[in-house]
Coordinates of C-alpha atoms and ligand atoms in Angstrom, one line a residue:
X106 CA -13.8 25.5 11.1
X107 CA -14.5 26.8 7.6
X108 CA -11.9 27.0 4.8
X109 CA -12.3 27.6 1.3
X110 CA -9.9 26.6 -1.8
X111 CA -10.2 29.3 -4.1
X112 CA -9.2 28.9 -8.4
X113 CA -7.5 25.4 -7.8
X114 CA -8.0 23.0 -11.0
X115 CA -10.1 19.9 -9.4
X116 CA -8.3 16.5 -10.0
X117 CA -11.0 13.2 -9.6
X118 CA -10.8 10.1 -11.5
X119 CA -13.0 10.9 -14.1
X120 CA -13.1 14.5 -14.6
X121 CA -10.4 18.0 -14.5
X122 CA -11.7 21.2 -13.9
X123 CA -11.5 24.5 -12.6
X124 CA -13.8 25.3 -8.9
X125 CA -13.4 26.0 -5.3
X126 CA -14.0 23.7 -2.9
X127 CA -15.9 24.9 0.5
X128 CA -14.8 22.9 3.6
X129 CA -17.2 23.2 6.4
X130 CA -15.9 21.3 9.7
X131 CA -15.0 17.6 8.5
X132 CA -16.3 17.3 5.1
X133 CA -16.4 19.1 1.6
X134 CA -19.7 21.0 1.6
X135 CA -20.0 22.7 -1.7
X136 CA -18.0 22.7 -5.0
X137 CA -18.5 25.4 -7.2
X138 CA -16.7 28.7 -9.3
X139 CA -16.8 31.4 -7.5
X140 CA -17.4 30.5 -4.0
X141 CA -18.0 32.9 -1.1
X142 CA -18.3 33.0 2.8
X143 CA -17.8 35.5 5.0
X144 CA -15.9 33.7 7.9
X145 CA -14.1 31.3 6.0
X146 CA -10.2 30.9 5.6
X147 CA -8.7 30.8 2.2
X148 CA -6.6 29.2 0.8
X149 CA -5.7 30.4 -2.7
X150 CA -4.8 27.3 -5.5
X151 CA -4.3 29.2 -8.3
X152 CA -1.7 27.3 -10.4
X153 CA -2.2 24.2 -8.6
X154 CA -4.2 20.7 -8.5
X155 CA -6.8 19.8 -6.2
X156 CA -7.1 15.8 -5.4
X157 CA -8.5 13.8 -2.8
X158 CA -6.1 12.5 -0.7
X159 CA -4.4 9.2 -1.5
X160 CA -5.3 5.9 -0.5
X161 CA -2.5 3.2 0.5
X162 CA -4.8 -0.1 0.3
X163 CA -1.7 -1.9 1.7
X164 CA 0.5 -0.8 4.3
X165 CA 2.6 -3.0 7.8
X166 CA 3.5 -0.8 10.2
X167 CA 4.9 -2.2 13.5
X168 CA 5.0 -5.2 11.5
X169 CA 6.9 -8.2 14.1
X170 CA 9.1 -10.2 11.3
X171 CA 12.4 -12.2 11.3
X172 CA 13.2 -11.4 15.4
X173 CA 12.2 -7.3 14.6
X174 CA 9.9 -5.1 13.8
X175 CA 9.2 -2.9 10.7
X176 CA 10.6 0.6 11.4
X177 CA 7.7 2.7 11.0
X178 CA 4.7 2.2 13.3
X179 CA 1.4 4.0 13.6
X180 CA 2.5 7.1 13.7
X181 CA 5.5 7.6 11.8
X182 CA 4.5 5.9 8.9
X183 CA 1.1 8.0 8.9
X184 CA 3.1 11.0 9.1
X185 CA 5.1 9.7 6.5
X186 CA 2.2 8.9 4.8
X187 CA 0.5 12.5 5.0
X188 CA 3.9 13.9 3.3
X189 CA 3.7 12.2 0.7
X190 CA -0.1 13.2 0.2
X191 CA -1.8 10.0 1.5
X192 CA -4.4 10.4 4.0
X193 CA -5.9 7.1 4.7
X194 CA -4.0 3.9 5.2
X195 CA -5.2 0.2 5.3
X196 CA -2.9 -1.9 7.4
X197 CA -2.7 -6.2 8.0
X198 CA -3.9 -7.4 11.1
X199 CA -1.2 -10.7 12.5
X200 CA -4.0 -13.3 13.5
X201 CA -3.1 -14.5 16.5
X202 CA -4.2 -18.0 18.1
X203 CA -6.6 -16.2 20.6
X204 CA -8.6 -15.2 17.6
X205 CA -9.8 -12.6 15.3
X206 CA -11.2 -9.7 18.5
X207 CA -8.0 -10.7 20.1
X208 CA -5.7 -9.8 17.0
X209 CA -7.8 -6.9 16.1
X210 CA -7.8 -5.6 19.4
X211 CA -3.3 -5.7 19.7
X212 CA -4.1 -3.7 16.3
X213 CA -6.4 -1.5 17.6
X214 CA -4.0 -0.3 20.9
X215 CA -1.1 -0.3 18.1
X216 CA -2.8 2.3 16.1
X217 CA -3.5 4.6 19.5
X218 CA -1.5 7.0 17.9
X219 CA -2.0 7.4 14.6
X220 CA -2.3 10.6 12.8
X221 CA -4.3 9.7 9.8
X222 CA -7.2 7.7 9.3
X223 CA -7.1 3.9 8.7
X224 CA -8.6 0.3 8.4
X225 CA -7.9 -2.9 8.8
X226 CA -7.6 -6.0 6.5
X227 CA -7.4 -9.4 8.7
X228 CA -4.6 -11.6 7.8
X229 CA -6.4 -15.2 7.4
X230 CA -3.1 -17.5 7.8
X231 CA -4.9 -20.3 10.0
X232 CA -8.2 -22.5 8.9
X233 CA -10.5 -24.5 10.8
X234 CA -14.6 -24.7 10.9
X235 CA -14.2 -22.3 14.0
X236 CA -12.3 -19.6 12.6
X237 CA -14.6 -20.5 9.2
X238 CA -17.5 -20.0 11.5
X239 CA -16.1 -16.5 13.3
X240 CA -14.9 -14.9 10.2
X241 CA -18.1 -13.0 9.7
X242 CA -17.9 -11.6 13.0
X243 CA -15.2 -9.5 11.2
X244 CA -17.8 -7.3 9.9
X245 CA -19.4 -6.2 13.3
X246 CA -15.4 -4.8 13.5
X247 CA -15.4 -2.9 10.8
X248 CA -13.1 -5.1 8.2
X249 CA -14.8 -6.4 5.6
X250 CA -11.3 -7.8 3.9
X251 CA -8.8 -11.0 4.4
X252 CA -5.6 -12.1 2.7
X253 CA -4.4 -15.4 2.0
X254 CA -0.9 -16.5 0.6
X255 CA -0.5 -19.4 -1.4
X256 CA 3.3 -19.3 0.0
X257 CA 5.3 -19.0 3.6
X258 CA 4.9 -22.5 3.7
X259 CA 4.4 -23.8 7.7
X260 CA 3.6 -20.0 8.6
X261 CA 1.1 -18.1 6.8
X262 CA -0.1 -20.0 4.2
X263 CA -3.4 -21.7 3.5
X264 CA -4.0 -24.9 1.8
X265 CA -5.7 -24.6 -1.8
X266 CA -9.3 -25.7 -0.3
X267 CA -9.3 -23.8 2.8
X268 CA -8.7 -20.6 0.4
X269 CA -11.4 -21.7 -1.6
X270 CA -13.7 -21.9 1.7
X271 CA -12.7 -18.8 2.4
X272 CA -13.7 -17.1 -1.1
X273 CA -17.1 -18.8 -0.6
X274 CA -17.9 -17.0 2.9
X275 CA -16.3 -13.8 2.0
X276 CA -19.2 -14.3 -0.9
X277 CA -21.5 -14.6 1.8
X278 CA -20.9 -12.2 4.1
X279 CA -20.2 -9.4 1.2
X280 CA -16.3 -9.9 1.9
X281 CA -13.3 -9.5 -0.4
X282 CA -10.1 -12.3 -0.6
X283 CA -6.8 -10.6 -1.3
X284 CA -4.3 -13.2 -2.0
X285 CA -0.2 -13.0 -2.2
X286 CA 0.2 -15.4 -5.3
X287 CA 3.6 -17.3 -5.2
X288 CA 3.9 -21.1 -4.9
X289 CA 5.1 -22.0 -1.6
X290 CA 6.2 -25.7 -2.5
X291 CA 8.2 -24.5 -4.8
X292 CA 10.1 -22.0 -3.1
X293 CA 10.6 -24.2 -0.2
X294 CA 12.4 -26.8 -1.8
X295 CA 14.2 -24.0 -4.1
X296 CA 15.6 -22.5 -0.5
X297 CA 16.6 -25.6 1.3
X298 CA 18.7 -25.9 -1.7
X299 CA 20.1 -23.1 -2.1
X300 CA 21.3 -22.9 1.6
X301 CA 22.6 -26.6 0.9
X302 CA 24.9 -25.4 -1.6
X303 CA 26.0 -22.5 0.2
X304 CA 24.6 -20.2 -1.6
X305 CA 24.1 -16.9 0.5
X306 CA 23.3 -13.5 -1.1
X307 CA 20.4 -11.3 -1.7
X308 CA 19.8 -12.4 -5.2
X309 CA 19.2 -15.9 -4.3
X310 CA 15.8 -14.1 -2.6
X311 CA 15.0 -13.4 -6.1
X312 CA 16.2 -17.3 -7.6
X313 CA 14.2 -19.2 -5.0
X314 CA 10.8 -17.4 -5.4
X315 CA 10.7 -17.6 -9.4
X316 CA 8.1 -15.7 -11.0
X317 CA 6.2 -19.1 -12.9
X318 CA 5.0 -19.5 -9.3
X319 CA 3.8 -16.3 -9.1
X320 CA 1.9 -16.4 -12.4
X321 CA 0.3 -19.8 -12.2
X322 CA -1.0 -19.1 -8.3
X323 CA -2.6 -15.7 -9.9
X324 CA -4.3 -17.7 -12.1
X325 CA -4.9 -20.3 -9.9
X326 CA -6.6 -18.0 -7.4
X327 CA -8.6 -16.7 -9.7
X328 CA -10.0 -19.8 -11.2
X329 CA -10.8 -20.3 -7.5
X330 CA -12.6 -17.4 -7.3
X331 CA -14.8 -18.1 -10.4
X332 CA -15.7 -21.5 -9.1
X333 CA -16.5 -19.7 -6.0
X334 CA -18.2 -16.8 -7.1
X335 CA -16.2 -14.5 -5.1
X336 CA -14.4 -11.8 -6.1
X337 CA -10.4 -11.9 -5.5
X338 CA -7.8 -9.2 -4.9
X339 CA -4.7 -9.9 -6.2
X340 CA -2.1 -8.0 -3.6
X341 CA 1.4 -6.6 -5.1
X342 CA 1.6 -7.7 -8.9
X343 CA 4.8 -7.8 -9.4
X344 CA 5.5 -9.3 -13.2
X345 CA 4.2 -9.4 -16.5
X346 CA 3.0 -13.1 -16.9
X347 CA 0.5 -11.6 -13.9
X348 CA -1.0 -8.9 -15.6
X349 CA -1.6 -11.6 -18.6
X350 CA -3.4 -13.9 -16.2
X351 CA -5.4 -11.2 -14.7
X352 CA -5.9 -10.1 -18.0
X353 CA -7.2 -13.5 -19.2
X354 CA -9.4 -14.1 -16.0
X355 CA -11.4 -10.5 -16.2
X356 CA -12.4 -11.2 -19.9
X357 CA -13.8 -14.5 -19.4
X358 CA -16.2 -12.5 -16.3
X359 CA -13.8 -13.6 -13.5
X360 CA -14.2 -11.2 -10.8
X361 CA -10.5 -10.5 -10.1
X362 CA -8.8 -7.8 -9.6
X363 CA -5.3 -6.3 -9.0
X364 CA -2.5 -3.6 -7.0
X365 CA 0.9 -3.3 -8.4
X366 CA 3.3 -1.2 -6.2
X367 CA 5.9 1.6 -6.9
X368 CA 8.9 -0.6 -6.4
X369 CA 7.9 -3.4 -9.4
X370 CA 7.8 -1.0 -11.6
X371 CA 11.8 0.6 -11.5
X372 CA 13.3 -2.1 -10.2
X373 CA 14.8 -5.6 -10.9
X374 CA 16.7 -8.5 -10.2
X375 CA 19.7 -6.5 -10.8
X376 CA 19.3 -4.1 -7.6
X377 CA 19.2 -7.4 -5.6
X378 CA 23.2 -7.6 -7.0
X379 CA 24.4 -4.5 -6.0
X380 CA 26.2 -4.6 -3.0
X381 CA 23.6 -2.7 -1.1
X382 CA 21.2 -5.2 -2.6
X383 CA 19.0 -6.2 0.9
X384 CA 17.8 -2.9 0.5
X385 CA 15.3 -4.3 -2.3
X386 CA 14.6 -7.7 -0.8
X387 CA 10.6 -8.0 -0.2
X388 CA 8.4 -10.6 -1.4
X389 CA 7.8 -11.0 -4.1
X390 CA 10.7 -10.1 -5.3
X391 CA 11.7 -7.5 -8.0
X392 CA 11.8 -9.2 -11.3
X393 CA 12.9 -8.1 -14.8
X394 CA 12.6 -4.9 -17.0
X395 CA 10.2 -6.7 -19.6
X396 CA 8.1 -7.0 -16.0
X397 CA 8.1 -3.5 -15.5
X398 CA 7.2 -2.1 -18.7
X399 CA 4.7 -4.9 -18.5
X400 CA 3.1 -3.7 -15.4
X401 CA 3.5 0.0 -16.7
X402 CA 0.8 -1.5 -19.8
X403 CA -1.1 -2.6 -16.9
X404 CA -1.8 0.4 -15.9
X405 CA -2.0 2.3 -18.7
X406 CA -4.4 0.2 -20.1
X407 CA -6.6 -0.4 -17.5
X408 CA -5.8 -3.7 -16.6
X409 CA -5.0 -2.9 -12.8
X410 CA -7.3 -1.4 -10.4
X411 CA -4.7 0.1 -7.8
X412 CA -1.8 1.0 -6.4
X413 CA -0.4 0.4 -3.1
X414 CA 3.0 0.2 -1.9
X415 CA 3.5 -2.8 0.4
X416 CA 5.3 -0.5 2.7
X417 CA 6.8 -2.3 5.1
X418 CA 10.0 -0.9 6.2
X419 CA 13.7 -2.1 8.0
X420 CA 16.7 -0.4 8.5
X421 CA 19.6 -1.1 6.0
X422 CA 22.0 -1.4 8.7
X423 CA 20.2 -1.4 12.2
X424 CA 22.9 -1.0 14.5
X425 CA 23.6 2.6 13.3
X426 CA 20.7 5.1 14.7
X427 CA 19.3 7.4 12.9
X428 CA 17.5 11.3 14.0
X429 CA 13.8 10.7 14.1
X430 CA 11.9 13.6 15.5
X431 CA 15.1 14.8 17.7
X432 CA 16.0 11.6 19.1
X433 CA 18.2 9.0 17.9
X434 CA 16.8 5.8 16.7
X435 CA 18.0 2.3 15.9
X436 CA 15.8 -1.0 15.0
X437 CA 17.5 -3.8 14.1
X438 CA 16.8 -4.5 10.0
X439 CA 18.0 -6.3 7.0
X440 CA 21.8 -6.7 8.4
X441 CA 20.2 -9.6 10.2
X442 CA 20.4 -11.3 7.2
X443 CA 24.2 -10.7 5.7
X444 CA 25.3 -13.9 6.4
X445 CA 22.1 -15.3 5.0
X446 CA 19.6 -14.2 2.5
X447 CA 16.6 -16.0 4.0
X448 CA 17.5 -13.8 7.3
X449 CA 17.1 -10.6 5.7
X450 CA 13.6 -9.3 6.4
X451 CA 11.0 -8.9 4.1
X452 CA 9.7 -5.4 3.2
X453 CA 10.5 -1.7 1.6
X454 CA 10.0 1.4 2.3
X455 CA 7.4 3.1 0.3
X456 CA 4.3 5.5 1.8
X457 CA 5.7 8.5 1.3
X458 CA 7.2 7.8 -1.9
X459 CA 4.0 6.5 -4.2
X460 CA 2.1 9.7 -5.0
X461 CA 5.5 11.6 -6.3
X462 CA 7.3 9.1 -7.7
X463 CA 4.1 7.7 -10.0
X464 CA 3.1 11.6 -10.8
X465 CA 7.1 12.3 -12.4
X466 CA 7.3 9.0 -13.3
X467 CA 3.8 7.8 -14.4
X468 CA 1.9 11.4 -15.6
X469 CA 4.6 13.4 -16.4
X470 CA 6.3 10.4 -18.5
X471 CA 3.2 10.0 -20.2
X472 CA 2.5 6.5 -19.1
X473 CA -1.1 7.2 -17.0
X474 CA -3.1 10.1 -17.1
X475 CA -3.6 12.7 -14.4
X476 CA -7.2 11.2 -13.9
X477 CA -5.9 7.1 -14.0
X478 CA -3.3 8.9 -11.3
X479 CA -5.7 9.6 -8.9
X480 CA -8.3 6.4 -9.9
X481 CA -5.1 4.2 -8.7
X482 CA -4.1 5.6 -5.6
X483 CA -7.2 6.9 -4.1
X484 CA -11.0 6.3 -5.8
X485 CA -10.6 2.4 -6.9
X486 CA -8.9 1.9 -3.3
X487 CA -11.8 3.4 -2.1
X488 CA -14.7 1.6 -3.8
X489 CA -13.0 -1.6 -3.9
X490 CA -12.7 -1.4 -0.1
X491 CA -15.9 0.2 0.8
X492 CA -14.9 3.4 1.7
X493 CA -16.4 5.3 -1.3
X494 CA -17.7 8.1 -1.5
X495 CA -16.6 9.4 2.4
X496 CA -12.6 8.6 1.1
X497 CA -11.9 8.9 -2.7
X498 CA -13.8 11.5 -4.1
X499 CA -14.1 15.2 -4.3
X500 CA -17.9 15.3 -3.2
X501 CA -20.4 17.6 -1.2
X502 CA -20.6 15.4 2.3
X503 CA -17.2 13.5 1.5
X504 CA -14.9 13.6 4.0
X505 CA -12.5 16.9 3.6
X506 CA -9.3 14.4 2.9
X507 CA -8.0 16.8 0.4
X508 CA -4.0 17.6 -1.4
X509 CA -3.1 20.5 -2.9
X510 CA -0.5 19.4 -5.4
X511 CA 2.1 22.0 -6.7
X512 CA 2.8 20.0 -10.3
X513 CA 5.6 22.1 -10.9
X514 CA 7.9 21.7 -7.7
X515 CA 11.3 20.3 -8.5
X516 CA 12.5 18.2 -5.5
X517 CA 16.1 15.9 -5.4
X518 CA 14.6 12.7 -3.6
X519 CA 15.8 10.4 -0.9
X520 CA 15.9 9.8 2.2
X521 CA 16.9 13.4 3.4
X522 CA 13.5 14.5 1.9
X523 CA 11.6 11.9 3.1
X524 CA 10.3 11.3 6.6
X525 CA 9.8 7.3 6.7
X526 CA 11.7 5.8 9.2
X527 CA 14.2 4.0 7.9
X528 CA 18.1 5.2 6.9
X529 CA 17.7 4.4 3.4
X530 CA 15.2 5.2 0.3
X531 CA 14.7 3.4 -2.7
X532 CA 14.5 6.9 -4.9
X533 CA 17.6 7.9 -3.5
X534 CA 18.6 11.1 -5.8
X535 CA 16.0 10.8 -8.6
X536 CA 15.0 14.3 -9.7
X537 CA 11.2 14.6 -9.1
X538 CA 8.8 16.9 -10.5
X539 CA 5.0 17.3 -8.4
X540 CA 5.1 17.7 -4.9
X541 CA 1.8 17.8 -2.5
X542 CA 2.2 21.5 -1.0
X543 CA -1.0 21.2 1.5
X544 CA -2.4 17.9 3.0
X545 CA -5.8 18.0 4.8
X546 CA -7.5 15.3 7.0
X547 CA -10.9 15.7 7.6
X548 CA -10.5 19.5 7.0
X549 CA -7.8 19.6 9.4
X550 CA -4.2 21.4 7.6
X551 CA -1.4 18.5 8.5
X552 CA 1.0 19.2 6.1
X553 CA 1.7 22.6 5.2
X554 CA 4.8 22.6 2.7
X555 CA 7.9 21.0 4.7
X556 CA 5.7 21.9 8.4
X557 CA 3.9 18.9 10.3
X558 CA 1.0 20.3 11.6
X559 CA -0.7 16.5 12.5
X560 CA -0.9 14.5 15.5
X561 CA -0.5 11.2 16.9
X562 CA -4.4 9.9 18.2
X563 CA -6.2 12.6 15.6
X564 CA -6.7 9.5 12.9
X565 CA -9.7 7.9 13.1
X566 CA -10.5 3.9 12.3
X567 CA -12.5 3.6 9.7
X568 CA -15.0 1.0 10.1
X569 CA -15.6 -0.4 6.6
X570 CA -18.6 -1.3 4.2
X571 CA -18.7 -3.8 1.4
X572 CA -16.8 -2.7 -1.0
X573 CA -17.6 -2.9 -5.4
X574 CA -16.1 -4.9 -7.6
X575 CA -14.5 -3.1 -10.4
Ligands
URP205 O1 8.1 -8.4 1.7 C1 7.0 -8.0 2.0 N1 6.1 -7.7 1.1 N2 6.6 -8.0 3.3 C2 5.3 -7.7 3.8 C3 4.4 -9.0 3.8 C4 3.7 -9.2 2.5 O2 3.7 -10.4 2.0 O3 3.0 -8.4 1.9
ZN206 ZN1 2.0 -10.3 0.6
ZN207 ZN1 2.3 -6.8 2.2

């Protein structure tokens, strides 16, 4: 199939300009003014922006947690996803005790249906010298990427030295750490207390994981990574002390690097007060405005590399169905926990929402530029990850993973608008301005205006290279 984008304005990370694009089967094969072909379909663009398609570097979908599962799996949340302009999607593979092919495989049958195309990262929450010795094996599978937590103390987290073993044979074997930074001693002795006293609500989410423990394992990790040599990832930055720390650890030649998400930068401690507060427990959790402007500098400056979204949805009340797709549908979600705040699973909503809540929020606010807009959420994923130039880029022989954007289109947000699975949205009635209007995969239409046009099985894993550190 041959299409061609006629007079659209060309959106990269580094440039803005006016061409068509030529789409030949799968990929982009020609960018120029004034293109021609005599079979191909067009698409006129005039008025509108041309990107490459975003680039979630960290999504859970069909994620088991807390007795459920997260709400969207491999399918909806890609079609969720492709609404919301994002046509790749890197997911965390559980590691379970039959090993890395074993765990990779569940993922792999999981993702039978999905309808964009995605990778893996492996989830490396056990350490011995036989999994030491198998992680290389990771790259014959196409994942190239694993992410420690310095907290879930007894469950996921690794020990200070085995992280540090880690970083040296992801060095090796031309591998990337990611690491969740929070300090799991800390929190566990801050919850056993809390529950002691009685102490039951959502906010005490927020007081048992405090943010000190967040800043000190970022630096922490890094300083790891510098004695390592390794570069490290820093996963969902979520406060200001962080961006210092990152901050600090790149100028001294440290090679770390860091994703905020959407949700740290609106919300705070507060929204875990409201009575509907569940709604915004994840970890980490949402901190304080002086964060968020802090983490807006971030970006604007330069300081962070991505952004993902963490998206990693429940129901607010689980035992009410909602209409997904014509039929009703209920999954048991964060009313598990009303009794109890460490019940309440972890996670937020959020694919959909990035790429139109950061353009009204982040480029039409004046806090990033168009270009840092599309360097967040789709180029630096892609380089960083190894997918460059195929995903990321607006290039003859890149894949044709394309959005036309309509800047201009006025939308009332929430969860009626959206199509993630879940009853509630965090964005719930905010006036946005920038909407995608057409999504392609691989030069395949799959979102034209409010029409699905995608299908569960057409997305394609993505086996990955080594990625760049930036
Ligand atoms: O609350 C969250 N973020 N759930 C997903 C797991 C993680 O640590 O990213
Ligand atoms: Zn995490
Ligand atoms: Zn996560």
């Amino acid at each position: 199939m041959t299409t061609l984008l006629r007079n659209g304005t060309l959106l990269t990370a580094s440039e803005t300009f006016a061409a068509d694009i030529l789409i030949e089967d799968e990929k982009i094969s020609l960018i120029g003014r004034d293109l021609r072909h005599p079979n191909a379909q067009v698409i006129d663009a005039t008025g509108k922006l041309v990107m490459p398609g975003g680039i979630d570097p960290h999504t859970h979908f069909d994620l088991p947690m807390f007795g459920t599962v997260s709400s969207d799996d491999h399918y909806t949340g890609h079609k969720a996803a492709a609404f919301g302009g994002t046509t790749t999607v890197m997911d965390f593979v559980v590691l379970e005790q039959e090993g890395f092919q074993r765990s990779v495989d569940v993922w792999l049958e999981k993702s039978a249906k999905a309808a964009i195309d995605y990778s893996f990262h492996m989830n490396l929450t056990q350490f011995d010298e036989k999994i030491a010795r198998e992680i290389p094996s990771l790259r014959a599978m196409g994942i190239t990427t694993l992410k420690v937590f310095t907290a879930y103390n007894g469950n996921l987290r690794l020990d200070d030295g085995s992280i540090f073993k880690a970083m040296q044979i992801a060095r090796d074997h031309g591998m990337l750490v990611m690491a969740h930074c929070e300090n799991g001693d800390v929190i566990e002795t801050l919850v056993t207390e809390a529950l002691k006293t009685g102490y039951w609500e959502p906010e005490w989410h927020a007081l048992t994981r405090p943010g000190w423990g967040g800043v000190e394992s970022t630096l922490r990790v890094a300083g790891m990574a510098s004695a390592a040599g390794a570069s490290v990832y820093i996963v969902h930055m979520n406060q200001g002390g962080e961006v210092d720390m990152l901050k600090y650890a790149r100028e001294r030649g440290v090679k770390a690097m860091g994703e905020t998400c959407p949700q740290y930068l609106f919300f705070t401690i507060e929204d875990l007060r409201r009575p509907d507060g569940a709604k915004w427990i994840c970890s980490p959790p949402m901190r304080t405005a002086p964060d968020n402007a802090r983490l807006w500098e971030g970006l604007s400056e330069g300081l962070l590399q991505t952004i993902g979204t963490d998206h990693c949805p429940f129901f607010f009340n689980g035992t009410q169905p909602i209409v997904y797709e014509g039929h009703e549908i209920a999954i048991p979600g964060k009313e598990l926990g009303k009794d109890d705040f460490t019940k309440i699973p972890n996670g937020l909503p959020g694919v959909e929402d990035r790429l139109p809540v950061m353009w009204t929020c982040g480029v039409r606010a004046g806090k990033i530029t168009a270009n840092q807009f599309v360097a967040y959420n789709s180029t630096n994923p892609a380089r960083i990850f190894g997918l460059y130039p195929r995903k990321g880029a607006l290039l003859p022989g890149s894949d044709a993973d394309i959005v036309i954007w309509d800047p201009e289109k006025k939308v009332k947000y929430g969860v009626a608008h959206s199509h993630q699975r879940t009853d509630y949205n965090l964005y719930e009635g905010w006036e946005l301005t920038g909407m995608p209007e057409k999504v392609f995969l691989r030069g395949q239409l799959i979102v034209d205006g409010k029409e699905w046009l995608g299908k569960a099985g057409m997305g394609m894993f993505l086996e990955r290279a080594e990625g760049v550190f930036i």
